[in-house]
Amino acid sequence: MDTEPDAPVTEADLHAWMDGELPEERRGEVERHLAGNPDLARRFDRYRAQRAMLQDTFGPLIDRPLPAALVPPYARTAGRPAVRPRRWLPALAGAAVLLVFVAGGAGGWWLRGWSGGVGGGGAAFVADAVAAHRVFAVEVRHPVEVGADQETHLVGWLSKRLGKPLRAPRLAGKGYDLVGGRLLSDAQGPAAQLMYQDAAGRRITLYIRPASGAPDTSFRFAQDGNVQAFYWRDNGLAWAVTGDLDRVTLSAIAEEVYGALNS
Amino acid sequence: MPLPKPPPDPPPANGAPANGPVDERAIAAQVPRLRRYAAALAGNLSDADDLVQDCIEKALANRHTLRDVTRLGGWLLSILHNLHVSGLRWRRRRGPEVPVEDLANDLALSAAPADRAEVRDFVRAFNQLSEEHRAVLLLTGLEGLSYREAAEVLGVPVGTVMSRLARARERLRVLLDGGTEQAVRRIK
């Protein structure tokens, strides 16, 4: 970039300008050139938007919990390839209760935006949701306290106990019908569980508890063995959608729940 | 695969394990960033994990060759980049690749609901770029490397970084916005 200050502005100058690599004395010239060429200026606006999109899209990957193989101590036998599991699967990690989030060496990142206990969300919240799912999803005779045949009563009762207006979203589009719900308690106070079932008898549960703090509508994901959960916080409630389903199917259901609650 | 720029310092003379300034913890601190770069470059997390794992091994085995710890980040990125390039042929032979849709959906879930479709489109478009274009966009736009640092990681002259970057941006613009590609004049 050793161009004369008043040399013609090149494509390279424009990119260097955008990337902050253009020498100070050249910037005025480039900016004047852009001001006089609206088409060019628009194109570089798009490049800038593109760079922002790149950061917004891929940036959050840095916060992902790492698979065990990428967390120290690293098996190292210099010069000899270590024997190691490839294609690491969370289910193979072995621990009885292993929330993927907890495995993160990065330290507490998943609580970003969640004020933990106070906010009524985060890792403890999803752990409660998963635990409740495990207990009741297998229940044959008493899966729920109040059945779907009394849905109005169920929703009114749970709304009253949670102190927030609640809804039981329709999930028939995804093949799941409401079975009913129950009131639960956890360390934060009252919580509600709604249970849904598909034609094959597979069950998913929604776990809901009051949440203070700002909404955080980004879906977060947690896994415990073969049970997976998506959770978020919106309209004063923390929600978790939990099921023994593959991630893509469950995420589609979570989107449906979110959509139904915000329609 | 040749290791990038091993400085000329000899390994310890006594044959003891190299006890250089780079240790596991220093490398571990870079791993989330390496994995992010690898996932965006490879278009999926499982290939990224394999790449990063290979990169860690290679770095540990060769850590005595890096004396300047401040260059650790760039050094690791260049090892990862070389592993990726040398692995491409192998992966093509291996058969169908993991679809980028998984990553697109995954990343969309981290976005606000209103932005999810845009994120999916962006990941798909980005994945259609060539390997070279993806790497240069990520190194400069996401990893914040200067042109010179990106050139070192990629093992190419600075001028090549600049011309690739210009073409990559224009290509991506057309993929995202439609229209025809501007003939980006040759950059020396």
PDB file of N, CA, C and O in Angstrom, chain B residues 118-176:
ATOM      1  N   GLU B 118     -32.413 -15.711   7.432  1.00  0.00           N
ATOM      2  CA  GLU B 118     -31.262 -15.020   6.840  1.00  0.00           C
ATOM      3  C   GLU B 118     -29.958 -15.760   7.161  1.00  0.00           C
ATOM      4  O   GLU B 118     -29.065 -15.880   6.317  1.00  0.00           O
ATOM      5  N   VAL B 119     -29.868 -16.253   8.395  1.00  0.00           N
ATOM      6  CA  VAL B 119     -28.671 -16.997   8.788  1.00  0.00           C
ATOM      7  C   VAL B 119     -28.546 -18.275   7.952  1.00  0.00           C
ATOM      8  O   VAL B 119     -27.471 -18.596   7.445  1.00  0.00           O
ATOM      9  N   ARG B 120     -29.652 -18.975   7.770  1.00  0.00           N
ATOM     10  CA  ARG B 120     -29.612 -20.200   6.953  1.00  0.00           C
ATOM     11  C   ARG B 120     -29.141 -19.884   5.536  1.00  0.00           C
ATOM     12  O   ARG B 120     -28.273 -20.563   4.990  1.00  0.00           O
ATOM     13  N   ASP B 121     -29.715 -18.834   4.955  1.00  0.00           N
ATOM     14  CA  ASP B 121     -29.317 -18.458   3.589  1.00  0.00           C
ATOM     15  C   ASP B 121     -27.835 -18.103   3.524  1.00  0.00           C
ATOM     16  O   ASP B 121     -27.148 -18.450   2.570  1.00  0.00           O
ATOM     17  N   PHE B 122     -27.397 -17.409   4.544  1.00  0.00           N
ATOM     18  CA  PHE B 122     -25.998 -16.992   4.532  1.00  0.00           C
ATOM     19  C   PHE B 122     -25.067 -18.203   4.594  1.00  0.00           C
ATOM     20  O   PHE B 122     -24.086 -18.286   3.856  1.00  0.00           O
ATOM     21  N   VAL B 123     -25.373 -19.150   5.472  1.00  0.00           N
ATOM     22  CA  VAL B 123     -24.511 -20.326   5.613  1.00  0.00           C
ATOM     23  C   VAL B 123     -24.484 -21.122   4.307  1.00  0.00           C
ATOM     24  O   VAL B 123     -23.426 -21.577   3.861  1.00  0.00           O
ATOM     25  N   ARG B 124     -25.639 -21.254   3.670  1.00  0.00           N
ATOM     26  CA  ARG B 124     -25.686 -21.981   2.393  1.00  0.00           C
ATOM     27  C   ARG B 124     -24.851 -21.277   1.333  1.00  0.00           C
ATOM     28  O   ARG B 124     -24.073 -21.900   0.620  1.00  0.00           O
ATOM     29  N   ALA B 125     -25.028 -19.963   1.229  1.00  0.00           N
ATOM     30  CA  ALA B 125     -24.279 -19.205   0.213  1.00  0.00           C
ATOM     31  C   ALA B 125     -22.786 -19.273   0.493  1.00  0.00           C
ATOM     32  O   ALA B 125     -21.982 -19.507  -0.416  1.00  0.00           O
ATOM     33  N   PHE B 126     -22.433 -19.106   1.748  1.00  0.00           N
ATOM     34  CA  PHE B 126     -21.014 -19.123   2.115  1.00  0.00           C
ATOM     35  C   PHE B 126     -20.384 -20.467   1.752  1.00  0.00           C
ATOM     36  O   PHE B 126     -19.255 -20.540   1.284  1.00  0.00           O
ATOM     37  N   ASN B 127     -21.168 -21.506   1.943  1.00  0.00           N
ATOM     38  CA  ASN B 127     -20.645 -22.848   1.661  1.00  0.00           C
ATOM     39  C   ASN B 127     -20.458 -23.112   0.169  1.00  0.00           C
ATOM     40  O   ASN B 127     -19.746 -24.032  -0.212  1.00  0.00           O
ATOM     41  N   GLN B 128     -21.107 -22.306  -0.657  1.00  0.00           N
ATOM     42  CA  GLN B 128     -20.922 -22.475  -2.103  1.00  0.00           C
ATOM     43  C   GLN B 128     -19.637 -21.841  -2.604  1.00  0.00           C
ATOM     44  O   GLN B 128     -19.237 -22.061  -3.745  1.00  0.00           O
ATOM     45  N   LEU B 129     -19.026 -21.028  -1.788  1.00  0.00           N
ATOM     46  CA  LEU B 129     -17.762 -20.408  -2.194  1.00  0.00           C
ATOM     47  C   LEU B 129     -16.666 -21.464  -2.235  1.00  0.00           C
ATOM     48  O   LEU B 129     -16.759 -22.505  -1.586  1.00  0.00           O
ATOM     49  N   SER B 130     -15.615 -21.161  -2.971  1.00  0.00           N
ATOM     50  CA  SER B 130     -14.480 -22.087  -2.998  1.00  0.00           C
ATOM     51  C   SER B 130     -13.792 -22.064  -1.630  1.00  0.00           C
ATOM     52  O   SER B 130     -13.947 -21.120  -0.848  1.00  0.00           O
ATOM     53  N   GLU B 131     -13.040 -23.112  -1.410  1.00  0.00           N
ATOM     54  CA  GLU B 131     -12.234 -23.247  -0.215  1.00  0.00           C
ATOM     55  C   GLU B 131     -11.371 -22.002   0.063  1.00  0.00           C
ATOM     56  O   GLU B 131     -11.344 -21.467   1.167  1.00  0.00           O
ATOM     57  N   GLU B 132     -10.689 -21.555  -0.989  1.00  0.00           N
ATOM     58  CA  GLU B 132      -9.792 -20.400  -0.874  1.00  0.00           C
ATOM     59  C   GLU B 132     -10.562 -19.148  -0.453  1.00  0.00           C
ATOM     60  O   GLU B 132     -10.095 -18.369   0.374  1.00  0.00           O
ATOM     61  N   HIS B 133     -11.722 -18.982  -1.045  1.00  0.00           N
ATOM     62  CA  HIS B 133     -12.500 -17.789  -0.745  1.00  0.00           C
ATOM     63  C   HIS B 133     -13.046 -17.832   0.680  1.00  0.00           C
ATOM     64  O   HIS B 133     -13.039 -16.832   1.389  1.00  0.00           O
ATOM     65  N   ARG B 134     -13.491 -19.006   1.071  1.00  0.00           N
ATOM     66  CA  ARG B 134     -13.988 -19.122   2.450  1.00  0.00           C
ATOM     67  C   ARG B 134     -12.879 -18.799   3.451  1.00  0.00           C
ATOM     68  O   ARG B 134     -13.084 -18.064   4.408  1.00  0.00           O
ATOM     69  N   ALA B 135     -11.710 -19.365   3.203  1.00  0.00           N
ATOM     70  CA  ALA B 135     -10.606 -19.180   4.155  1.00  0.00           C
ATOM     71  C   ALA B 135     -10.245 -17.703   4.288  1.00  0.00           C
ATOM     72  O   ALA B 135     -10.088 -17.195   5.397  1.00  0.00           O
ATOM     73  N   VAL B 136     -10.150 -16.999   3.158  1.00  0.00           N
ATOM     74  CA  VAL B 136      -9.681 -15.621   3.251  1.00  0.00           C
ATOM     75  C   VAL B 136     -10.743 -14.732   3.899  1.00  0.00           C
ATOM     76  O   VAL B 136     -10.427 -13.822   4.672  1.00  0.00           O
ATOM     77  N   LEU B 137     -12.019 -15.019   3.631  1.00  0.00           N
ATOM     78  CA  LEU B 137     -13.079 -14.240   4.278  1.00  0.00           C
ATOM     79  C   LEU B 137     -13.095 -14.471   5.782  1.00  0.00           C
ATOM     80  O   LEU B 137     -13.285 -13.543   6.567  1.00  0.00           O
ATOM     81  N   LEU B 138     -12.898 -15.711   6.178  1.00  0.00           N
ATOM     82  CA  LEU B 138     -12.939 -16.025   7.610  1.00  0.00           C
ATOM     83  C   LEU B 138     -11.738 -15.435   8.344  1.00  0.00           C
ATOM     84  O   LEU B 138     -11.874 -14.899   9.437  1.00  0.00           O
ATOM     85  N   LEU B 139     -10.569 -15.581   7.746  1.00  0.00           N
ATOM     86  CA  LEU B 139      -9.368 -15.110   8.444  1.00  0.00           C
ATOM     87  C   LEU B 139      -9.404 -13.596   8.631  1.00  0.00           C
ATOM     88  O   LEU B 139      -9.078 -13.096   9.707  1.00  0.00           O
ATOM     89  N   THR B 140      -9.829 -12.871   7.596  1.00  0.00           N
ATOM     90  CA  THR B 140      -9.838 -11.418   7.731  1.00  0.00           C
ATOM     91  C   THR B 140     -11.113 -10.916   8.420  1.00  0.00           C
ATOM     92  O   THR B 140     -11.052 -10.038   9.264  1.00  0.00           O
ATOM     93  N   GLY B 141     -12.254 -11.495   8.070  1.00  0.00           N
ATOM     94  CA  GLY B 141     -13.517 -10.959   8.555  1.00  0.00           C
ATOM     95  C   GLY B 141     -13.942 -11.475   9.913  1.00  0.00           C
ATOM     96  O   GLY B 141     -14.602 -10.776  10.671  1.00  0.00           O
ATOM     97  N   LEU B 142     -13.611 -12.724  10.216  1.00  0.00           N
ATOM     98  CA  LEU B 142     -14.053 -13.317  11.481  1.00  0.00           C
ATOM     99  C   LEU B 142     -12.911 -13.368  12.494  1.00  0.00           C
ATOM    100  O   LEU B 142     -13.087 -13.035  13.659  1.00  0.00           O
ATOM    101  N   GLU B 143     -11.736 -13.798  12.041  1.00  0.00           N
ATOM    102  CA  GLU B 143     -10.609 -13.942  12.975  1.00  0.00           C
ATOM    103  C   GLU B 143      -9.857 -12.627  13.174  1.00  0.00           C
ATOM    104  O   GLU B 143      -8.995 -12.550  14.045  1.00  0.00           O
ATOM    105  N   GLY B 144     -10.171 -11.637  12.360  1.00  0.00           N
ATOM    106  CA  GLY B 144      -9.573 -10.324  12.557  1.00  0.00           C
ATOM    107  C   GLY B 144      -8.089 -10.260  12.217  1.00  0.00           C
ATOM    108  O   GLY B 144      -7.364  -9.425  12.758  1.00  0.00           O
ATOM    109  N   LEU B 145      -7.623 -11.115  11.334  1.00  0.00           N
ATOM    110  CA  LEU B 145      -6.216 -11.079  10.955  1.00  0.00           C
ATOM    111  C   LEU B 145      -5.981  -9.951   9.945  1.00  0.00           C
ATOM    112  O   LEU B 145      -6.849  -9.644   9.130  1.00  0.00           O
ATOM    113  N   SER B 146      -4.790  -9.371  10.026  1.00  0.00           N
ATOM    114  CA  SER B 146      -4.405  -8.380   9.018  1.00  0.00           C
ATOM    115  C   SER B 146      -4.102  -9.129   7.722  1.00  0.00           C
ATOM    116  O   SER B 146      -3.967 -10.357   7.715  1.00  0.00           O
ATOM    117  N   TYR B 147      -3.993  -8.377   6.617  1.00  0.00           N
ATOM    118  CA  TYR B 147      -3.665  -9.024   5.351  1.00  0.00           C
ATOM    119  C   TYR B 147      -2.352  -9.806   5.477  1.00  0.00           C
ATOM    120  O   TYR B 147      -2.214 -10.908   4.950  1.00  0.00           O
ATOM    121  N   ARG B 148      -1.400  -9.204   6.168  1.00  0.00           N
ATOM    122  CA  ARG B 148      -0.092  -9.856   6.302  1.00  0.00           C
ATOM    123  C   ARG B 148      -0.198 -11.164   7.089  1.00  0.00           C
ATOM    124  O   ARG B 148       0.352 -12.185   6.711  1.00  0.00           O
ATOM    125  N   GLU B 149      -0.956 -11.101   8.197  1.00  0.00           N
ATOM    126  CA  GLU B 149      -1.122 -12.321   9.012  1.00  0.00           C
ATOM    127  C   GLU B 149      -1.866 -13.403   8.233  1.00  0.00           C
ATOM    128  O   GLU B 149      -1.510 -14.586   8.297  1.00  0.00           O
ATOM    129  N   ALA B 150      -2.895 -12.979   7.500  1.00  0.00           N
ATOM    130  CA  ALA B 150      -3.645 -13.952   6.703  1.00  0.00           C
ATOM    131  C   ALA B 150      -2.733 -14.577   5.652  1.00  0.00           C
ATOM    132  O   ALA B 150      -2.791 -15.779   5.383  1.00  0.00           O
ATOM    133  N   ALA B 151      -1.852 -13.754   5.064  1.00  0.00           N
ATOM    134  CA  ALA B 151      -0.925 -14.261   4.055  1.00  0.00           C
ATOM    135  C   ALA B 151       0.001 -15.314   4.666  1.00  0.00           C
ATOM    136  O   ALA B 151       0.299 -16.342   4.041  1.00  0.00           O
ATOM    137  N   GLU B 152       0.431 -15.087   5.905  1.00  0.00           N
ATOM    138  CA  GLU B 152       1.307 -16.063   6.557  1.00  0.00           C
ATOM    139  C   GLU B 152       0.568 -17.366   6.829  1.00  0.00           C
ATOM    140  O   GLU B 152       1.105 -18.449   6.619  1.00  0.00           O
ATOM    141  N   VAL B 153      -0.665 -17.249   7.300  1.00  0.00           N
ATOM    142  CA  VAL B 153      -1.433 -18.461   7.584  1.00  0.00           C
ATOM    143  C   VAL B 153      -1.653 -19.266   6.305  1.00  0.00           C
ATOM    144  O   VAL B 153      -1.529 -20.489   6.289  1.00  0.00           O
ATOM    145  N   LEU B 154      -1.958 -18.566   5.224  1.00  0.00           N
ATOM    146  CA  LEU B 154      -2.277 -19.253   3.975  1.00  0.00           C
ATOM    147  C   LEU B 154      -1.039 -19.617   3.175  1.00  0.00           C
ATOM    148  O   LEU B 154      -1.124 -20.385   2.207  1.00  0.00           O
ATOM    149  N   GLY B 155       0.107 -19.032   3.542  1.00  0.00           N
ATOM    150  CA  GLY B 155       1.327 -19.323   2.799  1.00  0.00           C
ATOM    151  C   GLY B 155       1.317 -18.745   1.398  1.00  0.00           C
ATOM    152  O   GLY B 155       1.817 -19.370   0.458  1.00  0.00           O
ATOM    153  N   VAL B 156       0.728 -17.552   1.246  1.00  0.00           N
ATOM    154  CA  VAL B 156       0.689 -16.899  -0.067  1.00  0.00           C
ATOM    155  C   VAL B 156       1.114 -15.436   0.119  1.00  0.00           C
ATOM    156  O   VAL B 156       1.109 -14.928   1.235  1.00  0.00           O
ATOM    157  N   PRO B 157       1.472 -14.756  -0.973  1.00  0.00           N
ATOM    158  CA  PRO B 157       1.822 -13.333  -0.857  1.00  0.00           C
ATOM    159  C   PRO B 157       0.632 -12.475  -0.444  1.00  0.00           C
ATOM    160  O   PRO B 157      -0.523 -12.862  -0.667  1.00  0.00           O
ATOM    161  N   VAL B 158       0.931 -11.309   0.127  1.00  0.00           N
ATOM    162  CA  VAL B 158      -0.122 -10.401   0.569  1.00  0.00           C
ATOM    163  C   VAL B 158      -1.021  -9.994  -0.606  1.00  0.00           C
ATOM    164  O   VAL B 158      -2.247  -9.913  -0.463  1.00  0.00           O
ATOM    165  N   GLY B 159      -0.423  -9.789  -1.771  1.00  0.00           N
ATOM    166  CA  GLY B 159      -1.213  -9.404  -2.946  1.00  0.00           C
ATOM    167  C   GLY B 159      -2.259 -10.457  -3.298  1.00  0.00           C
ATOM    168  O   GLY B 159      -3.371 -10.138  -3.735  1.00  0.00           O
ATOM    169  N   THR B 160      -1.894 -11.711  -3.103  1.00  0.00           N
ATOM    170  CA  THR B 160      -2.842 -12.800  -3.381  1.00  0.00           C
ATOM    171  C   THR B 160      -4.005 -12.761  -2.398  1.00  0.00           C
ATOM    172  O   THR B 160      -5.156 -12.989  -2.774  1.00  0.00           O
ATOM    173  N   VAL B 161      -3.696 -12.473  -1.136  1.00  0.00           N
ATOM    174  CA  VAL B 161      -4.766 -12.347  -0.138  1.00  0.00           C
ATOM    175  C   VAL B 161      -5.740 -11.269  -0.570  1.00  0.00           C
ATOM    176  O   VAL B 161      -6.959 -11.456  -0.551  1.00  0.00           O
ATOM    177  N   MET B 162      -5.193 -10.134  -1.040  1.00  0.00           N
ATOM    178  CA  MET B 162      -6.067  -9.013  -1.400  1.00  0.00           C
ATOM    179  C   MET B 162      -6.923  -9.331  -2.624  1.00  0.00           C
ATOM    180  O   MET B 162      -8.108  -9.003  -2.661  1.00  0.00           O
ATOM    181  N   SER B 163      -6.335  -9.974  -3.616  1.00  0.00           N
ATOM    182  CA  SER B 163      -7.146 -10.260  -4.803  1.00  0.00           C
ATOM    183  C   SER B 163      -8.179 -11.350  -4.505  1.00  0.00           C
ATOM    184  O   SER B 163      -9.325 -11.275  -4.965  1.00  0.00           O
ATOM    185  N   ARG B 164      -7.797 -12.334  -3.711  1.00  0.00           N
ATOM    186  CA  ARG B 164      -8.776 -13.365  -3.334  1.00  0.00           C
ATOM    187  C   ARG B 164      -9.925 -12.766  -2.541  1.00  0.00           C
ATOM    188  O   ARG B 164     -11.091 -13.119  -2.735  1.00  0.00           O
ATOM    189  N   LEU B 165      -9.566 -11.873  -1.638  1.00  0.00           N
ATOM    190  CA  LEU B 165     -10.583 -11.264  -0.783  1.00  0.00           C
ATOM    191  C   LEU B 165     -11.582 -10.480  -1.636  1.00  0.00           C
ATOM    192  O   LEU B 165     -12.801 -10.581  -1.451  1.00  0.00           O
ATOM    193  N   ALA B 166     -11.061  -9.725  -2.592  1.00  0.00           N
ATOM    194  CA  ALA B 166     -11.938  -8.924  -3.451  1.00  0.00           C
ATOM    195  C   ALA B 166     -12.881  -9.840  -4.244  1.00  0.00           C
ATOM    196  O   ALA B 166     -14.086  -9.579  -4.341  1.00  0.00           O
ATOM    197  N   ARG B 167     -12.336 -10.916  -4.790  1.00  0.00           N
ATOM    198  CA  ARG B 167     -13.181 -11.814  -5.582  1.00  0.00           C
ATOM    199  C   ARG B 167     -14.179 -12.554  -4.696  1.00  0.00           C
ATOM    200  O   ARG B 167     -15.324 -12.762  -5.075  1.00  0.00           O
ATOM    201  N   ALA B 168     -13.711 -12.946  -3.516  1.00  0.00           N
ATOM    202  CA  ALA B 168     -14.595 -13.684  -2.607  1.00  0.00           C
ATOM    203  C   ALA B 168     -15.779 -12.817  -2.189  1.00  0.00           C
ATOM    204  O   ALA B 168     -16.927 -13.275  -2.168  1.00  0.00           O
ATOM    205  N   ARG B 169     -15.512 -11.556  -1.897  1.00  0.00           N
ATOM    206  CA  ARG B 169     -16.596 -10.662  -1.461  1.00  0.00           C
ATOM    207  C   ARG B 169     -17.608 -10.457  -2.579  1.00  0.00           C
ATOM    208  O   ARG B 169     -18.815 -10.429  -2.338  1.00  0.00           O
ATOM    209  N   GLU B 170     -17.105 -10.311  -3.785  1.00  0.00           N
ATOM    210  CA  GLU B 170     -18.004 -10.077  -4.905  1.00  0.00           C
ATOM    211  C   GLU B 170     -18.826 -11.336  -5.205  1.00  0.00           C
ATOM    212  O   GLU B 170     -20.026 -11.281  -5.455  1.00  0.00           O
ATOM    213  N   ARG B 171     -18.169 -12.474  -5.144  1.00  0.00           N
ATOM    214  CA  ARG B 171     -18.863 -13.737  -5.390  1.00  0.00           C
ATOM    215  C   ARG B 171     -19.988 -13.927  -4.366  1.00  0.00           C
ATOM    216  O   ARG B 171     -21.102 -14.305  -4.699  1.00  0.00           O
ATOM    217  N   LEU B 172     -19.658 -13.690  -3.120  1.00  0.00           N
ATOM    218  CA  LEU B 172     -20.639 -13.863  -2.044  1.00  0.00           C
ATOM    219  C   LEU B 172     -21.776 -12.850  -2.194  1.00  0.00           C
ATOM    220  O   LEU B 172     -22.945 -13.180  -1.959  1.00  0.00           O
ATOM    221  N   ARG B 173     -21.438 -11.651  -2.615  1.00  0.00           N
ATOM    222  CA  ARG B 173     -22.485 -10.638  -2.814  1.00  0.00           C
ATOM    223  C   ARG B 173     -23.501 -11.123  -3.853  1.00  0.00           C
ATOM    224  O   ARG B 173     -24.712 -11.011  -3.659  1.00  0.00           O
ATOM    225  N   VAL B 174     -22.982 -11.698  -4.944  1.00  0.00           N
ATOM    226  CA  VAL B 174     -23.876 -12.171  -5.998  1.00  0.00           C
ATOM    227  C   VAL B 174     -24.702 -13.368  -5.502  1.00  0.00           C
ATOM    228  O   VAL B 174     -25.899 -13.471  -5.782  1.00  0.00           O
ATOM    229  N   LEU B 175     -24.065 -14.244  -4.741  1.00  0.00           N
ATOM    230  CA  LEU B 175     -24.805 -15.391  -4.199  1.00  0.00           C
ATOM    231  C   LEU B 175     -25.931 -14.935  -3.275  1.00  0.00           C
ATOM    232  O   LEU B 175     -27.002 -15.534  -3.243  1.00  0.00           O
ATOM    233  N   LEU B 176     -25.685 -13.875  -2.528  1.00  0.00           N
ATOM    234  CA  LEU B 176     -26.681 -13.423  -1.552  1.00  0.00           C
ATOM    235  C   LEU B 176     -27.719 -12.497  -2.170  1.00  0.00           C
ATOM    236  O   LEU B 176     -28.901 -12.583  -1.867  1.00  0.00           O
TER     237      LEU B 176
END
